[in-house]
CSV table of C-alpha atoms in Angstrom, one decimal:
chain,number,residue,atom,x,y,z
P,1359,UNK,CA,12.3,28.6,-0.4
P,1360,UNK,CA,10.9,28.4,3.2
P,1361,UNK,CA,14.3,27.0,4.3
P,1362,UNK,CA,16.2,29.7,2.5
P,1363,UNK,CA,14.1,32.6,3.9
P,1364,UNK,CA,12.7,31.4,7.2
P,1365,UNK,CA,15.4,28.8,8.0
P,1366,UNK,CA,12.8,26.1,8.2
P,1367,UNK,CA,9.7,24.7,6.4
P,1368,UNK,CA,6.6,26.7,7.3
P,1369,UNK,CA,3.0,25.6,7.4
P,1370,UNK,CA,1.5,24.9,4.0
P,1371,UNK,CA,-1.2,22.6,2.6
P,1372,UNK,CA,-1.7,23.3,-1.1
P,1373,UNK,CA,-3.5,20.0,-1.7
P,1374,UNK,CA,-6.7,21.4,-3.2
P,1375,UNK,CA,-5.5,22.3,-6.6
P,1376,UNK,CA,-7.9,21.9,-9.5
P,1377,UNK,CA,-7.1,21.7,-13.3
P,1378,UNK,CA,-10.1,23.0,-15.2
P,1379,UNK,CA,-10.3,21.5,-18.8
P,1380,UNK,CA,-10.1,23.9,-21.7
P,1381,UNK,CA,-11.6,23.7,-25.1
P,1382,UNK,CA,-10.0,22.2,-28.2
P,1383,UNK,CA,-10.9,21.2,-31.7
P,1384,UNK,CA,-8.7,18.2,-32.6
P,1385,UNK,CA,-8.7,17.0,-36.2
P,1386,UNK,CA,-6.6,14.9,-38.6
P,1387,UNK,CA,-3.4,16.7,-39.4
P,1388,UNK,CA,-3.6,19.1,-36.4
P,1389,UNK,CA,-6.4,21.0,-34.7
P,1390,UNK,CA,-6.6,24.1,-32.5
P,1391,UNK,CA,-6.8,25.0,-28.8
P,1392,UNK,CA,-9.9,27.3,-28.5
P,1393,UNK,CA,-9.7,28.0,-24.8
P,1394,UNK,CA,-6.8,27.4,-22.4
P,1395,UNK,CA,-6.8,25.1,-19.4
P,1396,UNK,CA,-7.1,26.8,-16.0
P,1397,UNK,CA,-5.0,25.7,-13.0
P,1398,UNK,CA,-6.4,26.8,-9.7
P,1399,UNK,CA,-4.2,26.7,-6.6
P,1400,UNK,CA,-6.1,26.4,-3.3
P,1401,UNK,CA,-5.9,26.0,0.5
P,1402,UNK,CA,-3.3,27.5,2.8
P,1403,UNK,CA,0.3,28.6,3.1
P,1404,UNK,CA,2.4,31.0,5.1
P,1405,UNK,CA,3.3,34.1,3.2
P,1406,UNK,CA,5.0,36.0,6.0
P,1407,UNK,CA,6.9,35.0,9.2
P,1408,UNK,CA,8.8,37.2,11.6
P,1409,UNK,CA,8.7,40.1,9.1
P,1410,UNK,CA,10.1,38.0,6.3
P,1411,UNK,CA,7.9,37.4,3.2
P,1412,UNK,CA,7.7,34.8,0.5
P,1413,UNK,CA,5.9,35.1,-2.8
P,1414,UNK,CA,3.9,31.9,-2.5
P,1415,UNK,CA,1.7,32.4,-5.5
P,1416,UNK,CA,4.5,33.3,-7.8
P,1417,UNK,CA,6.5,30.2,-6.7
P,1418,UNK,CA,3.5,27.9,-7.2
P,1419,UNK,CA,2.9,29.3,-10.7
P,1420,UNK,CA,6.5,29.0,-11.8
P,1421,UNK,CA,6.7,25.5,-10.4
P,1422,UNK,CA,3.6,24.5,-12.4
P,1423,UNK,CA,5.0,26.0,-15.6
P,1424,UNK,CA,8.3,24.1,-15.1
P,1425,UNK,CA,6.3,20.8,-14.6
P,1426,UNK,CA,4.3,21.4,-17.8
P,1427,UNK,CA,7.5,22.0,-19.8
P,1428,UNK,CA,9.1,18.8,-18.4
P,1429,UNK,CA,6.1,16.4,-18.6
P,1430,UNK,CA,3.9,17.5,-21.5
P,1431,UNK,CA,5.8,17.9,-24.8
P,1432,UNK,CA,3.2,20.0,-26.6
P,1433,UNK,CA,1.7,22.1,-23.8
P,1434,UNK,CA,3.0,25.7,-23.8
P,1435,UNK,CA,2.7,26.8,-20.2
P,1436,UNK,CA,2.4,30.4,-21.2
P,1437,UNK,CA,-0.1,29.9,-24.0
P,1438,UNK,CA,-2.2,26.9,-23.0
P,1439,UNK,CA,-2.7,27.4,-19.3
P,1440,UNK,CA,-4.2,30.2,-17.1
P,1441,UNK,CA,-3.1,30.2,-13.5
P,1442,UNK,CA,-5.4,31.3,-10.6
P,1443,UNK,CA,-3.9,31.6,-7.2
P,1444,UNK,CA,-6.4,31.1,-4.4
P,1445,UNK,CA,-3.8,30.1,-1.7
P,1446,UNK,CA,-4.7,31.9,1.5
P,1447,UNK,CA,-2.4,32.7,4.6
P,1448,UNK,CA,-2.0,29.8,7.0
P,1449,UNK,CA,-3.6,29.4,10.4
P,1450,UNK,CA,-1.6,30.9,13.2
P,1451,UNK,CA,-2.5,28.0,15.5
P,1452,UNK,CA,-1.1,25.5,13.0
P,1453,UNK,CA,2.0,27.7,12.4
P,1454,UNK,CA,2.7,27.3,16.1
P,1455,UNK,CA,3.2,23.6,15.5
P,1456,UNK,CA,6.4,24.4,13.5
P,1457,UNK,CA,7.8,26.4,16.4
P,1458,UNK,CA,7.7,23.6,18.8
P,1459,UNK,CA,10.8,21.6,19.7
P,1460,UNK,CA,8.9,18.3,19.0
P,1461,UNK,CA,6.9,18.4,15.8
P,1462,UNK,CA,3.2,17.6,16.4
P,1463,UNK,CA,0.8,16.2,13.9
P,1464,UNK,CA,-1.3,18.9,12.3
P,1465,UNK,CA,-4.3,16.6,11.7
P,1466,UNK,CA,-6.0,13.5,13.0
P,1467,UNK,CA,-5.4,11.1,10.1
P,1468,UNK,CA,-5.0,7.4,9.3
P,1469,UNK,CA,-2.9,5.7,6.5
P,1470,UNK,CA,-2.2,2.3,5.3
P,1471,UNK,CA,0.6,0.9,3.1
P,1472,UNK,CA,1.4,-2.6,1.9
P,1473,UNK,CA,4.0,-4.8,0.3
P,1474,UNK,CA,4.8,-6.4,-2.0
P,1475,UNK,CA,3.2,-5.1,-5.2
P,1476,UNK,CA,1.5,-7.9,-7.1
P,1477,UNK,CA,2.6,-8.9,-10.6
P,1478,UNK,CA,-0.5,-7.1,-11.9
P,1479,UNK,CA,0.3,-3.9,-10.1
P,1480,UNK,CA,3.9,-4.0,-11.2
P,1481,UNK,CA,3.0,-4.4,-14.9
P,1482,UNK,CA,0.5,-1.5,-14.8
P,1483,UNK,CA,3.3,0.8,-13.4
P,1484,UNK,CA,5.9,-0.5,-15.8
P,1485,UNK,CA,3.7,-0.2,-18.9
P,1486,UNK,CA,2.8,3.4,-18.1
P,1487,UNK,CA,6.4,4.3,-17.5
P,1488,UNK,CA,7.4,2.6,-20.8
P,1489,UNK,CA,4.7,4.3,-22.8
P,1490,UNK,CA,5.8,7.7,-21.4
P,1491,UNK,CA,9.5,7.0,-21.8
P,1492,UNK,CA,11.6,9.1,-24.2
P,1493,UNK,CA,12.5,6.1,-26.2
P,1494,UNK,CA,8.9,5.1,-26.8
P,1495,UNK,CA,7.9,8.7,-27.7
P,1496,UNK,CA,10.7,8.8,-30.3
P,1497,UNK,CA,9.3,5.7,-32.0
P,1498,UNK,CA,5.6,6.7,-31.5
P,1499,UNK,CA,5.5,10.5,-31.3
P,1500,UNK,CA,1.7,10.4,-31.8
P,1501,UNK,CA,1.4,8.8,-28.4
P,1502,UNK,CA,0.4,11.5,-25.9
P,1503,UNK,CA,1.3,11.7,-22.3
P,1504,UNK,CA,-2.2,11.3,-21.1
P,1505,UNK,CA,-2.3,7.5,-20.5
P,1506,UNK,CA,-4.5,5.3,-18.3
P,1507,UNK,CA,-3.8,1.6,-17.8
P,1508,UNK,CA,-6.5,-0.6,-16.3
P,1509,UNK,CA,-5.6,-4.2,-15.5
P,1510,UNK,CA,-8.0,-7.0,-14.7
P,1511,UNK,CA,-6.7,-10.4,-13.7
P,1512,UNK,CA,-8.9,-13.5,-13.8
P,1513,UNK,CA,-6.8,-16.4,-12.4
P,1514,UNK,CA,-3.8,-16.4,-14.8
P,1515,UNK,CA,-5.4,-14.4,-17.6
P,1516,UNK,CA,-4.8,-10.6,-17.7
P,1517,UNK,CA,-6.8,-8.0,-19.6
P,1518,UNK,CA,-5.2,-4.6,-20.1
P,1519,UNK,CA,-7.4,-1.7,-21.1
P,1520,UNK,CA,-5.4,1.3,-22.1
P,1521,UNK,CA,-6.6,4.8,-22.8
P,1522,UNK,CA,-4.1,6.8,-24.8
P,1523,UNK,CA,-4.5,10.3,-26.2
P,1524,UNK,CA,-3.2,10.5,-29.8
P,1525,UNK,CA,-1.6,13.7,-30.9
P,1526,UNK,CA,-3.5,14.8,-34.0
P,1527,UNK,CA,-0.6,16.5,-35.9
P,1528,UNK,CA,1.0,13.1,-36.4
P,1529,UNK,CA,-2.1,11.5,-37.9
P,1530,UNK,CA,-2.4,12.2,-41.6
P,1531,UNK,CA,-5.6,10.1,-42.2
P,1532,UNK,CA,-7.9,7.6,-40.6
P,1533,UNK,CA,-5.9,4.6,-41.8
P,1534,UNK,CA,-2.7,5.8,-40.2
P,1535,UNK,CA,-4.5,6.2,-36.8
P,1536,UNK,CA,-5.7,2.6,-36.7
P,1537,UNK,CA,-2.4,1.3,-38.2
P,1538,UNK,CA,-0.3,3.1,-35.6
P,1539,UNK,CA,-2.7,1.9,-32.9
P,1540,UNK,CA,-2.0,-1.7,-34.0
P,1541,UNK,CA,1.7,-1.1,-34.0
P,1542,UNK,CA,1.6,0.4,-30.5
P,1543,UNK,CA,-0.4,-2.6,-29.3
P,1544,UNK,CA,2.3,-5.0,-30.7
P,1545,UNK,CA,5.0,-2.9,-29.0
P,1546,UNK,CA,3.2,-3.2,-25.7
P,1547,UNK,CA,2.8,-7.0,-26.2
P,1548,UNK,CA,6.5,-7.2,-27.0
P,1549,UNK,CA,7.4,-5.2,-23.8
P,1550,UNK,CA,5.2,-7.5,-21.7
P,1551,UNK,CA,6.8,-10.7,-23.2
P,1552,UNK,CA,10.3,-9.4,-22.3
P,1553,UNK,CA,9.2,-8.9,-18.7
P,1554,UNK,CA,8.9,-12.7,-18.2
P,1555,UNK,CA,5.4,-12.4,-16.6
P,1556,UNK,CA,3.7,-15.5,-15.3
P,1557,UNK,CA,0.4,-15.1,-17.1
P,1558,UNK,CA,-1.2,-17.7,-19.4
P,1559,UNK,CA,-2.8,-15.1,-21.6
P,1560,UNK,CA,-2.6,-11.3,-21.9
P,1561,UNK,CA,-5.3,-9.3,-23.8
P,1562,UNK,CA,-4.5,-5.7,-24.7
P,1563,UNK,CA,-7.2,-3.3,-25.7
P,1564,UNK,CA,-6.5,0.4,-26.6
P,1565,UNK,CA,-9.0,3.2,-26.9
P,1566,UNK,CA,-12.0,0.9,-26.8
P,1567,UNK,CA,-14.4,3.7,-27.7
P,1568,UNK,CA,-12.8,3.9,-31.2
P,1569,UNK,CA,-15.0,3.2,-34.2
P,1570,UNK,CA,-13.5,3.2,-37.8
P,1571,UNK,CA,-17.0,3.9,-39.2
P,1572,UNK,CA,-17.3,7.3,-37.5
P,1573,UNK,CA,-14.4,9.1,-39.0
P,1574,UNK,CA,-12.7,11.6,-36.8
P,1575,UNK,CA,-15.4,11.2,-34.2
P,1576,UNK,CA,-14.4,7.6,-33.9
P,1577,UNK,CA,-10.8,8.3,-32.9
P,1578,UNK,CA,-9.2,9.5,-29.6
P,1579,UNK,CA,-7.5,12.6,-31.0
P,1580,UNK,CA,-6.1,15.5,-29.0
P,1581,UNK,CA,-4.1,18.6,-30.0
P,1582,UNK,CA,-1.7,18.5,-27.1
P,1583,UNK,CA,-1.7,14.9,-25.9
P,1584,UNK,CA,-3.9,15.3,-22.9
P,1585,UNK,CA,-7.7,15.1,-22.4
P,1586,UNK,CA,-7.4,18.1,-20.1
P,1587,UNK,CA,-7.2,20.4,-23.2
P,1588,UNK,CA,-10.9,19.9,-23.9
P,1589,UNK,CA,-12.6,17.2,-21.9
P,1590,UNK,CA,-11.4,16.1,-18.4
P,1591,UNK,CA,-10.7,18.2,-15.4
P,1592,UNK,CA,-8.3,17.0,-12.8
P,1593,UNK,CA,-7.9,17.4,-9.0
P,1594,UNK,CA,-5.3,16.5,-6.4
P,1595,UNK,CA,-6.1,13.2,-4.8
P,1596,UNK,CA,-8.2,11.8,-7.6
P,1597,UNK,CA,-5.4,9.9,-9.2
P,1598,UNK,CA,-2.8,7.3,-8.2
P,1599,UNK,CA,-2.0,6.5,-4.6
P,1600,UNK,CA,1.6,7.2,-3.5
P,1601,UNK,CA,2.8,3.8,-4.7
P,1602,UNK,CA,1.7,4.6,-8.3
P,1603,UNK,CA,-1.5,2.6,-8.6
P,1604,UNK,CA,-5.2,2.6,-7.6
P,1605,UNK,CA,-5.7,-1.0,-6.4
P,1606,UNK,CA,-9.4,-1.5,-5.6
P,1607,UNK,CA,-8.8,-4.8,-3.9
P,1608,UNK,CA,-6.3,-3.3,-1.4
P,1609,UNK,CA,-6.9,-1.0,1.6
P,1610,UNK,CA,-6.0,2.5,0.5
P,1611,UNK,CA,-5.3,5.8,2.2
P,1612,UNK,CA,-7.8,8.5,1.2
P,1613,UNK,CA,-5.6,11.4,1.9
P,1614,UNK,CA,-4.0,13.3,-1.1
P,1615,UNK,CA,-0.3,13.4,-0.4
P,1616,UNK,CA,0.7,15.9,-3.0
P,1617,UNK,CA,0.7,19.5,-1.9
P,1618,UNK,CA,0.7,18.8,1.9
P,1619,UNK,CA,3.7,19.9,4.0
P,1620,UNK,CA,6.2,17.1,4.6
P,1621,UNK,CA,7.1,18.1,8.2
P,1622,UNK,CA,3.8,17.8,10.2
P,1623,UNK,CA,1.0,16.7,7.8
P,1624,UNK,CA,0.6,13.1,8.6
P,1625,UNK,CA,-1.8,12.8,5.7
P,1626,UNK,CA,1.4,12.9,3.6
P,1627,UNK,CA,4.0,11.6,6.0
P,1628,UNK,CA,2.2,8.4,7.2
P,1629,UNK,CA,0.8,7.9,3.7
P,1630,UNK,CA,4.3,7.4,2.3
P,1631,UNK,CA,5.9,6.0,5.4
P,1632,UNK,CA,3.4,3.2,5.8
P,1633,UNK,CA,4.4,1.9,2.4
P,1634,UNK,CA,8.1,2.3,3.2
P,1635,UNK,CA,7.7,0.4,6.5
P,1636,UNK,CA,5.7,-2.4,4.8
P,1637,UNK,CA,8.4,-2.7,2.1
P,1638,UNK,CA,11.2,-3.0,4.7
P,1639,UNK,CA,9.3,-5.5,6.8
P,1640,UNK,CA,8.6,-7.7,3.7
P,1641,UNK,CA,12.2,-7.5,2.4
P,1642,UNK,CA,14.0,-8.0,5.7
P,1643,UNK,CA,11.9,-10.6,7.5
P,1644,UNK,CA,11.6,-14.0,6.0
P,1645,UNK,CA,8.3,-15.9,5.9
P,1646,UNK,CA,6.0,-13.1,5.0
P,1647,UNK,CA,3.7,-13.4,2.0
P,1648,UNK,CA,2.0,-9.9,2.4
P,1649,UNK,CA,2.2,-7.2,4.9
P,1650,UNK,CA,-0.1,-4.2,5.6
P,1651,UNK,CA,1.1,-1.3,7.9
P,1652,UNK,CA,-1.5,0.9,9.6
P,1653,UNK,CA,-0.6,4.3,11.1
P,1654,UNK,CA,-3.0,6.7,12.8
P,1655,UNK,CA,-2.3,10.1,14.4
P,1656,UNK,CA,-3.9,12.5,16.8
P,1657,UNK,CA,-3.6,16.2,16.1
P,1658,UNK,CA,-0.9,17.9,18.1
P,1659,UNK,CA,0.7,14.7,19.3
P,1660,UNK,CA,4.3,13.9,18.2
P,1661,UNK,CA,4.5,12.4,14.8
P,1662,UNK,CA,7.0,9.8,16.0
P,1663,UNK,CA,4.4,8.5,18.5
P,1664,UNK,CA,1.3,7.6,16.5
P,1665,UNK,CA,-1.9,6.5,18.2
P,1666,UNK,CA,-1.7,3.3,16.2
P,1667,UNK,CA,1.2,1.5,14.5
P,1668,UNK,CA,-0.1,-1.9,13.5
P,1669,UNK,CA,1.0,-4.7,11.2
P,1670,UNK,CA,-1.4,-7.0,9.4
P,1671,UNK,CA,0.3,-10.1,8.0
P,1672,UNK,CA,-0.3,-12.9,5.5
P,1673,UNK,CA,2.3,-15.5,6.4
P,1674,UNK,CA,3.8,-18.2,4.3
P,1675,UNK,CA,2.9,-21.9,5.1
P,1676,UNK,CA,4.7,-23.2,8.2
P,1677,UNK,CA,5.6,-19.7,9.6
P,1678,UNK,CA,4.7,-19.0,13.2
P,1679,UNK,CA,3.9,-15.3,14.0
P,1680,UNK,CA,5.5,-15.8,17.4
P,1681,UNK,CA,8.9,-16.3,15.8
P,1682,UNK,CA,8.9,-13.0,13.8
P,1683,UNK,CA,6.6,-10.7,15.9
P,1684,UNK,CA,9.5,-9.0,17.7
P,1685,UNK,CA,11.4,-8.5,14.4
P,1686,UNK,CA,8.4,-6.8,12.9
P,1687,UNK,CA,8.0,-4.5,15.9
P,1688,UNK,CA,11.7,-3.6,15.8
P,1689,UNK,CA,11.4,-2.5,12.2
P,1690,UNK,CA,8.4,-0.3,12.9
P,1691,UNK,CA,10.0,1.2,16.0
P,1692,UNK,CA,13.2,1.9,14.1
P,1693,UNK,CA,11.4,3.7,11.3
P,1694,UNK,CA,9.4,5.8,13.7
P,1695,UNK,CA,12.5,6.6,15.6
P,1696,UNK,CA,14.1,8.0,12.4
P,1697,UNK,CA,10.9,9.8,11.2
P,1698,UNK,CA,12.6,13.2,11.2
P,1699,UNK,CA,15.3,11.9,8.8
P,1700,UNK,CA,12.4,10.5,6.7
P,1701,UNK,CA,10.5,13.8,6.6
P,1702,UNK,CA,13.7,15.7,5.6
P,1703,UNK,CA,14.1,13.3,2.7
P,1704,UNK,CA,10.4,13.7,1.9
P,1705,UNK,CA,10.8,17.5,1.8
P,1706,UNK,CA,13.7,17.0,-0.8
P,1707,UNK,CA,11.4,15.0,-3.1
P,1708,UNK,CA,13.1,11.7,-2.6
P,1709,UNK,CA,9.8,9.8,-2.5
P,1710,UNK,CA,7.1,9.9,-5.1
P,1711,UNK,CA,3.6,11.0,-4.0
P,1712,UNK,CA,1.5,9.8,-6.9
C-alpha cells in the first residue's frame, strides 16, 4: 500500500505485536469460547506523507483477519479475536532515511546466519510442516494447528517431544483421544522412516502431560486448535528464527524480523540475508562442513556497507582456508552489492521470517 500511495515503502516497524490469550472451556464433544483473544498491534508506522494518507490500523487488522482465516481452520477472526491498534506515527528523523538516495540502516544491529541445517533441524521443520499440511488434517482433523516440536539428539539417538493441541469437537470420549494419539504417533513414525534419516533410534512422545486417570483434565483439548484461546499469550520474536527453528546450540540473532520494514531495518534485512549468504557459500564452495555469516550495521550508514561482514568456517579434512578464502569473500561481496534487489524481494514476501 505504501508503494501504491507514496510510490515507495515508508518507515514502519510493527514488530511489537502481542496476542493476549482468551478464555475457553474445552470439553469432550466440543466446548465453548468464553472470552476472545486480543491482538495488540504496537510500535511505529507512517500514516501520512506529503499530504497523502494511509489507513495503517485498518490494513493491519484486515491483514491479521486474513491470516487467521488462512492458517487456523476453526478461528473466526470476527468472533474469536478483538483487535487493538496501538501503532503510532513514525519518527520524522527515521522517515528521512527513506528520502535519501542511498538507504541507510535505521538501527545499529548485528545478525548471524548459518548453513547447512543439521539432520535434526531439518526433521523438526519437516515434521511440523507435515502435521500442519492439508493432507494430514484431512486424515486427522482433531490435530490442531498449534504444534511445537522439540528434538534432542544424543549421538545417533533422537527424541522428539511434540505438543499438539487436539480439537475437542472431534473427540467423542477419552478412549478416542488416546487411540487417535497413538495413530498420530504411528503416522509420524511412518513419515520419519520415509525420510531415510540416519538415526539408530527415534523416540516420539506426544503431549507428555496427558494422564488417562484424570479424565478431561488429563488431555490436551482445545476448542479452536490453539492454546492461545485460553492459555498461552504470544509475542513477535518469541518464536522461530527466520530459518524456521530455535537451535540452542547455534549462534542466533535476537532481533524479531517479522513486522520490521524490509528497506532499511537491518534487524530484518541482515537477519535473513546472513542465512542466505551462508547457504550460498556452503552450496557453491567445495570443502566447507559448516559456515556462519556475521553482519553488523551502524545506524545511518549504507546497508550495503556493513561495519562487519565476517565468515566463520568449519572445513572438511584436508581443505586449506587459503585456497577458498577469496571465493568466500567474492560471494559475500556479490550479495552485498545486490542487497537492494534482495530487499525488494524481501518486501514482496519471497523469504520467510519465522
